[in-house]
């Protein structure tokens, strides 16, 4: 695997990946990594520029981030130079550009499962259902015909878009606005995932969940995203099929635990009898609690 061939570089990159926010004031903390990149410059300039690209990302200096990673790619168009650029882009919440460079890396090593999984992870954040569908088919082919757990999601979501007279572009617009809001902030998204929530009319809506480090206030970033969405000329019905939440790690894990518990007990959960509910409502009507 290409990322196992450079242990010293990987150690530095892993340490940088532990940073929990992107801010220009972190210069002192990042100084040693700039020095390490300088030491690498003669022996391994590709890794050095990639490292400087991530440092710039963590300093919230996007122009320098792009410049350093593009220098690495100019020196060597490889899985390493492309994928590490993609990882910095993902950390900066530039999801469409991240997908572009992830796919370029995947083109160089189409059988690499980590690259395919990376592409599958970022595709939902582009809103490009056609891309996700193609990657899911590629995953199924590489797994001897076994379907990916998300295999039918694109069709389900596309049906909901059609029923609300929406298009893929409408979904892409709001997701891009979420990314723009987070890109302008100092937030680093630790994890992200989406859930398809079924509706009574056989439609569904997609709910994106973003996990933040505990030292960041989730509601603050939710407000930033909401303000950005308010400023975007998006289709008013898009919010019938799209929603989001920003959560800290504790809350995120709590929801995951509740989901697992509900899944494990799905066969034993009893739905209350509607007639009994009506009777209870009559009995408590007018009673002050």
Short mmCIF file of N, CA, C and O in Angstrom, two decimals, residues 214-271:
data_model
loop_
_atom_site.label_atom_id
_atom_site.label_comp_id
_atom_site.label_asym_id
_atom_site.label_seq_id
_atom_site.Cartn_x
_atom_site.Cartn_y
_atom_site.Cartn_z
N UNK A 214 -15.26 17.59 20.94
CA UNK A 214 -15.99 18.03 22.13
C UNK A 214 -15.71 19.49 22.49
O UNK A 214 -16.52 20.13 23.14
N UNK A 215 -14.55 20.02 22.08
CA UNK A 215 -14.20 21.39 22.46
C UNK A 215 -14.86 22.45 21.57
O UNK A 215 -14.64 23.64 21.77
N UNK A 216 -15.67 22.03 20.62
CA UNK A 216 -16.41 22.97 19.78
C UNK A 216 -17.90 22.88 20.10
O UNK A 216 -18.42 21.81 20.38
N UNK A 217 -18.58 24.02 20.04
CA UNK A 217 -20.01 24.07 20.39
C UNK A 217 -20.84 23.78 19.14
O UNK A 217 -20.87 24.57 18.20
N UNK A 218 -21.51 22.64 19.15
CA UNK A 218 -22.23 22.17 17.96
C UNK A 218 -23.29 23.16 17.50
O UNK A 218 -23.44 23.41 16.30
N UNK A 219 -24.04 23.75 18.45
CA UNK A 219 -25.14 24.65 18.05
C UNK A 219 -24.62 25.89 17.32
O UNK A 219 -25.31 26.44 16.46
N UNK A 220 -23.41 26.33 17.67
CA UNK A 220 -22.83 27.49 16.99
C UNK A 220 -22.65 27.19 15.50
O UNK A 220 -22.97 28.04 14.64
N UNK A 221 -22.16 26.00 15.19
CA UNK A 221 -21.92 25.64 13.80
C UNK A 221 -23.23 25.32 13.06
O UNK A 221 -23.34 25.58 11.86
N UNK A 222 -24.20 24.81 13.78
CA UNK A 222 -25.53 24.63 13.18
C UNK A 222 -26.10 25.99 12.76
O UNK A 222 -26.69 26.12 11.69
N UNK A 223 -25.92 26.99 13.61
CA UNK A 223 -26.41 28.34 13.29
C UNK A 223 -25.68 28.92 12.07
O UNK A 223 -26.30 29.58 11.23
N UNK A 224 -24.36 28.67 11.98
CA UNK A 224 -23.61 29.14 10.82
C UNK A 224 -24.14 28.52 9.53
O UNK A 224 -24.30 29.19 8.51
N UNK A 225 -24.42 27.23 9.59
CA UNK A 225 -24.93 26.53 8.41
C UNK A 225 -26.32 27.05 8.05
O UNK A 225 -26.63 27.30 6.88
N UNK A 226 -27.17 27.22 9.06
CA UNK A 226 -28.53 27.72 8.80
C UNK A 226 -28.49 29.10 8.16
O UNK A 226 -29.26 29.39 7.23
N UNK A 227 -27.59 29.96 8.64
CA UNK A 227 -27.47 31.30 8.06
C UNK A 227 -27.01 31.23 6.61
O UNK A 227 -27.49 31.98 5.75
N UNK A 228 -26.10 30.33 6.33
CA UNK A 228 -25.63 30.16 4.95
C UNK A 228 -26.76 29.66 4.06
O UNK A 228 -26.95 30.14 2.93
N UNK A 229 -27.54 28.69 4.55
CA UNK A 229 -28.66 28.15 3.76
C UNK A 229 -29.71 29.23 3.51
O UNK A 229 -30.33 29.26 2.45
N UNK A 230 -29.90 30.11 4.49
CA UNK A 230 -30.86 31.21 4.32
C UNK A 230 -30.43 32.17 3.21
O UNK A 230 -31.28 32.84 2.60
N UNK A 231 -29.12 32.24 2.96
CA UNK A 231 -28.61 33.18 1.96
C UNK A 231 -28.52 32.57 0.56
O UNK A 231 -28.22 33.26 -0.40
N UNK A 232 -28.80 31.28 0.46
CA UNK A 232 -28.70 30.58 -0.82
C UNK A 232 -30.08 30.52 -1.48
O UNK A 232 -31.08 30.19 -0.83
N UNK A 233 -30.12 30.81 -2.77
CA UNK A 233 -31.39 30.76 -3.51
C UNK A 233 -31.68 29.32 -3.90
O UNK A 233 -31.57 28.92 -5.06
N UNK A 234 -32.06 28.52 -2.90
CA UNK A 234 -32.34 27.10 -3.17
C UNK A 234 -33.86 26.88 -3.32
O UNK A 234 -34.67 27.72 -2.94
N UNK A 235 -34.21 25.76 -3.87
CA UNK A 235 -35.62 25.41 -4.07
C UNK A 235 -36.29 25.24 -2.71
O UNK A 235 -35.79 24.51 -1.85
N UNK A 236 -37.43 25.91 -2.47
CA UNK A 236 -38.06 25.83 -1.13
C UNK A 236 -38.48 24.42 -0.72
O UNK A 236 -38.52 24.11 0.47
N UNK A 237 -38.77 23.55 -1.69
CA UNK A 237 -39.20 22.19 -1.35
C UNK A 237 -38.03 21.26 -1.06
O UNK A 237 -38.26 20.11 -0.67
N UNK A 238 -36.80 21.73 -1.23
CA UNK A 238 -35.65 20.86 -0.98
C UNK A 238 -35.61 20.43 0.48
O UNK A 238 -35.15 19.34 0.82
N UNK A 239 -36.17 21.27 1.38
CA UNK A 239 -36.14 20.92 2.80
C UNK A 239 -37.19 19.89 3.17
O UNK A 239 -37.29 19.48 4.33
N UNK A 240 -37.99 19.47 2.18
CA UNK A 240 -38.88 18.32 2.38
C UNK A 240 -38.11 17.01 2.24
O UNK A 240 -38.61 15.96 2.65
N UNK A 241 -36.91 17.08 1.66
CA UNK A 241 -36.14 15.85 1.46
C UNK A 241 -34.71 15.96 2.03
O UNK A 241 -33.91 15.05 1.89
N UNK A 242 -34.40 17.07 2.70
CA UNK A 242 -33.04 17.29 3.19
C UNK A 242 -33.07 17.93 4.56
O UNK A 242 -33.86 18.83 4.83
N UNK A 243 -32.20 17.44 5.46
CA UNK A 243 -32.00 18.08 6.75
C UNK A 243 -30.59 17.74 7.24
O UNK A 243 -29.90 16.90 6.65
N UNK A 244 -30.16 18.40 8.30
CA UNK A 244 -28.82 18.15 8.82
C UNK A 244 -28.81 18.38 10.33
O UNK A 244 -29.71 19.01 10.90
N UNK A 245 -27.79 17.86 10.98
CA UNK A 245 -27.54 18.16 12.39
C UNK A 245 -26.04 18.16 12.62
O UNK A 245 -25.30 17.47 11.93
N UNK A 246 -25.61 18.96 13.58
CA UNK A 246 -24.21 18.99 14.00
C UNK A 246 -24.17 18.53 15.44
O UNK A 246 -24.93 19.04 16.28
N UNK A 247 -23.33 17.56 15.73
CA UNK A 247 -23.33 16.94 17.06
C UNK A 247 -21.90 16.82 17.58
O UNK A 247 -20.96 16.68 16.81
N UNK A 248 -21.78 16.86 18.90
CA UNK A 248 -20.50 16.53 19.52
C UNK A 248 -20.40 15.01 19.70
O UNK A 248 -21.40 14.30 19.57
N UNK A 249 -19.22 14.54 20.00
CA UNK A 249 -18.97 13.10 20.00
C UNK A 249 -19.87 12.35 20.97
O UNK A 249 -20.38 11.28 20.64
N UNK A 250 -20.10 12.90 22.15
CA UNK A 250 -20.93 12.21 23.15
C UNK A 250 -22.34 12.00 22.62
O UNK A 250 -22.90 10.91 22.72
N UNK A 251 -22.93 13.07 22.05
CA UNK A 251 -24.29 12.96 21.52
C UNK A 251 -24.33 12.02 20.32
O UNK A 251 -25.26 11.22 20.17
N UNK A 252 -23.33 12.09 19.47
CA UNK A 252 -23.26 11.24 18.29
C UNK A 252 -23.24 9.77 18.70
O UNK A 252 -23.97 8.95 18.15
N UNK A 253 -22.41 9.45 19.70
CA UNK A 253 -22.32 8.06 20.17
C UNK A 253 -23.61 7.62 20.84
O UNK A 253 -24.00 6.46 20.75
N UNK A 254 -24.27 8.55 21.55
CA UNK A 254 -25.55 8.22 22.19
C UNK A 254 -26.60 7.84 21.14
O UNK A 254 -27.31 6.84 21.29
N UNK A 255 -26.68 8.63 20.05
CA UNK A 255 -27.62 8.31 18.98
C UNK A 255 -27.29 6.97 18.34
O UNK A 255 -28.19 6.18 18.02
N UNK A 256 -25.99 6.70 18.16
CA UNK A 256 -25.59 5.42 17.60
C UNK A 256 -26.02 4.26 18.50
O UNK A 256 -26.50 3.23 18.03
N UNK A 257 -25.84 4.45 19.81
CA UNK A 257 -26.23 3.42 20.76
C UNK A 257 -27.74 3.19 20.70
O UNK A 257 -28.21 2.04 20.69
N UNK A 258 -28.52 4.28 20.64
CA UNK A 258 -29.97 4.15 20.58
C UNK A 258 -30.40 3.44 19.28
O UNK A 258 -31.31 2.61 19.30
N UNK A 259 -29.72 3.77 18.17
CA UNK A 259 -30.04 3.12 16.90
C UNK A 259 -29.79 1.61 16.97
O UNK A 259 -30.59 0.81 16.48
N UNK A 260 -28.66 1.25 17.60
CA UNK A 260 -28.35 -0.19 17.72
C UNK A 260 -29.36 -0.90 18.61
O UNK A 260 -29.78 -2.02 18.32
N UNK A 261 -29.75 -0.24 19.70
CA UNK A 261 -30.73 -0.84 20.61
C UNK A 261 -32.08 -1.03 19.92
O UNK A 261 -32.73 -2.07 20.06
N UNK A 262 -32.49 0.00 19.15
CA UNK A 262 -33.75 -0.11 18.43
C UNK A 262 -33.69 -1.21 17.38
O UNK A 262 -34.64 -1.97 17.19
N UNK A 263 -32.55 -1.30 16.69
CA UNK A 263 -32.38 -2.35 15.69
C UNK A 263 -32.42 -3.73 16.28
O UNK A 263 -33.02 -4.65 15.73
N UNK A 264 -31.81 -3.89 17.46
CA UNK A 264 -31.76 -5.21 18.10
C UNK A 264 -33.11 -5.62 18.67
O UNK A 264 -33.43 -6.81 18.77
N UNK A 265 -33.94 -4.61 19.04
CA UNK A 265 -35.22 -4.93 19.67
C UNK A 265 -36.40 -4.71 18.73
O UNK A 265 -37.55 -4.71 19.17
N UNK A 266 -36.14 -4.55 17.44
CA UNK A 266 -37.20 -4.23 16.48
C UNK A 266 -38.30 -5.29 16.48
O UNK A 266 -39.49 -4.98 16.31
N UNK A 267 -37.94 -6.57 16.69
CA UNK A 267 -38.93 -7.64 16.64
C UNK A 267 -39.78 -7.70 17.90
O UNK A 267 -40.84 -8.33 17.91
N UNK A 268 -39.32 -7.09 18.98
CA UNK A 268 -40.06 -7.19 20.24
C UNK A 268 -40.82 -5.93 20.59
O UNK A 268 -41.61 -5.92 21.52
N UNK A 269 -40.57 -4.83 19.85
CA UNK A 269 -41.28 -3.58 20.14
C UNK A 269 -42.75 -3.71 19.71
O UNK A 269 -43.04 -4.13 18.60
N UNK A 270 -43.65 -3.36 20.62
CA UNK A 270 -45.08 -3.46 20.32
C UNK A 270 -45.65 -2.07 20.05
O UNK A 270 -45.38 -1.14 20.80
N UNK A 271 -46.41 -1.95 18.99
CA UNK A 271 -47.06 -0.69 18.67
C UNK A 271 -48.35 -0.60 19.48
O UNK A 271 -49.17 -1.51 19.47
#
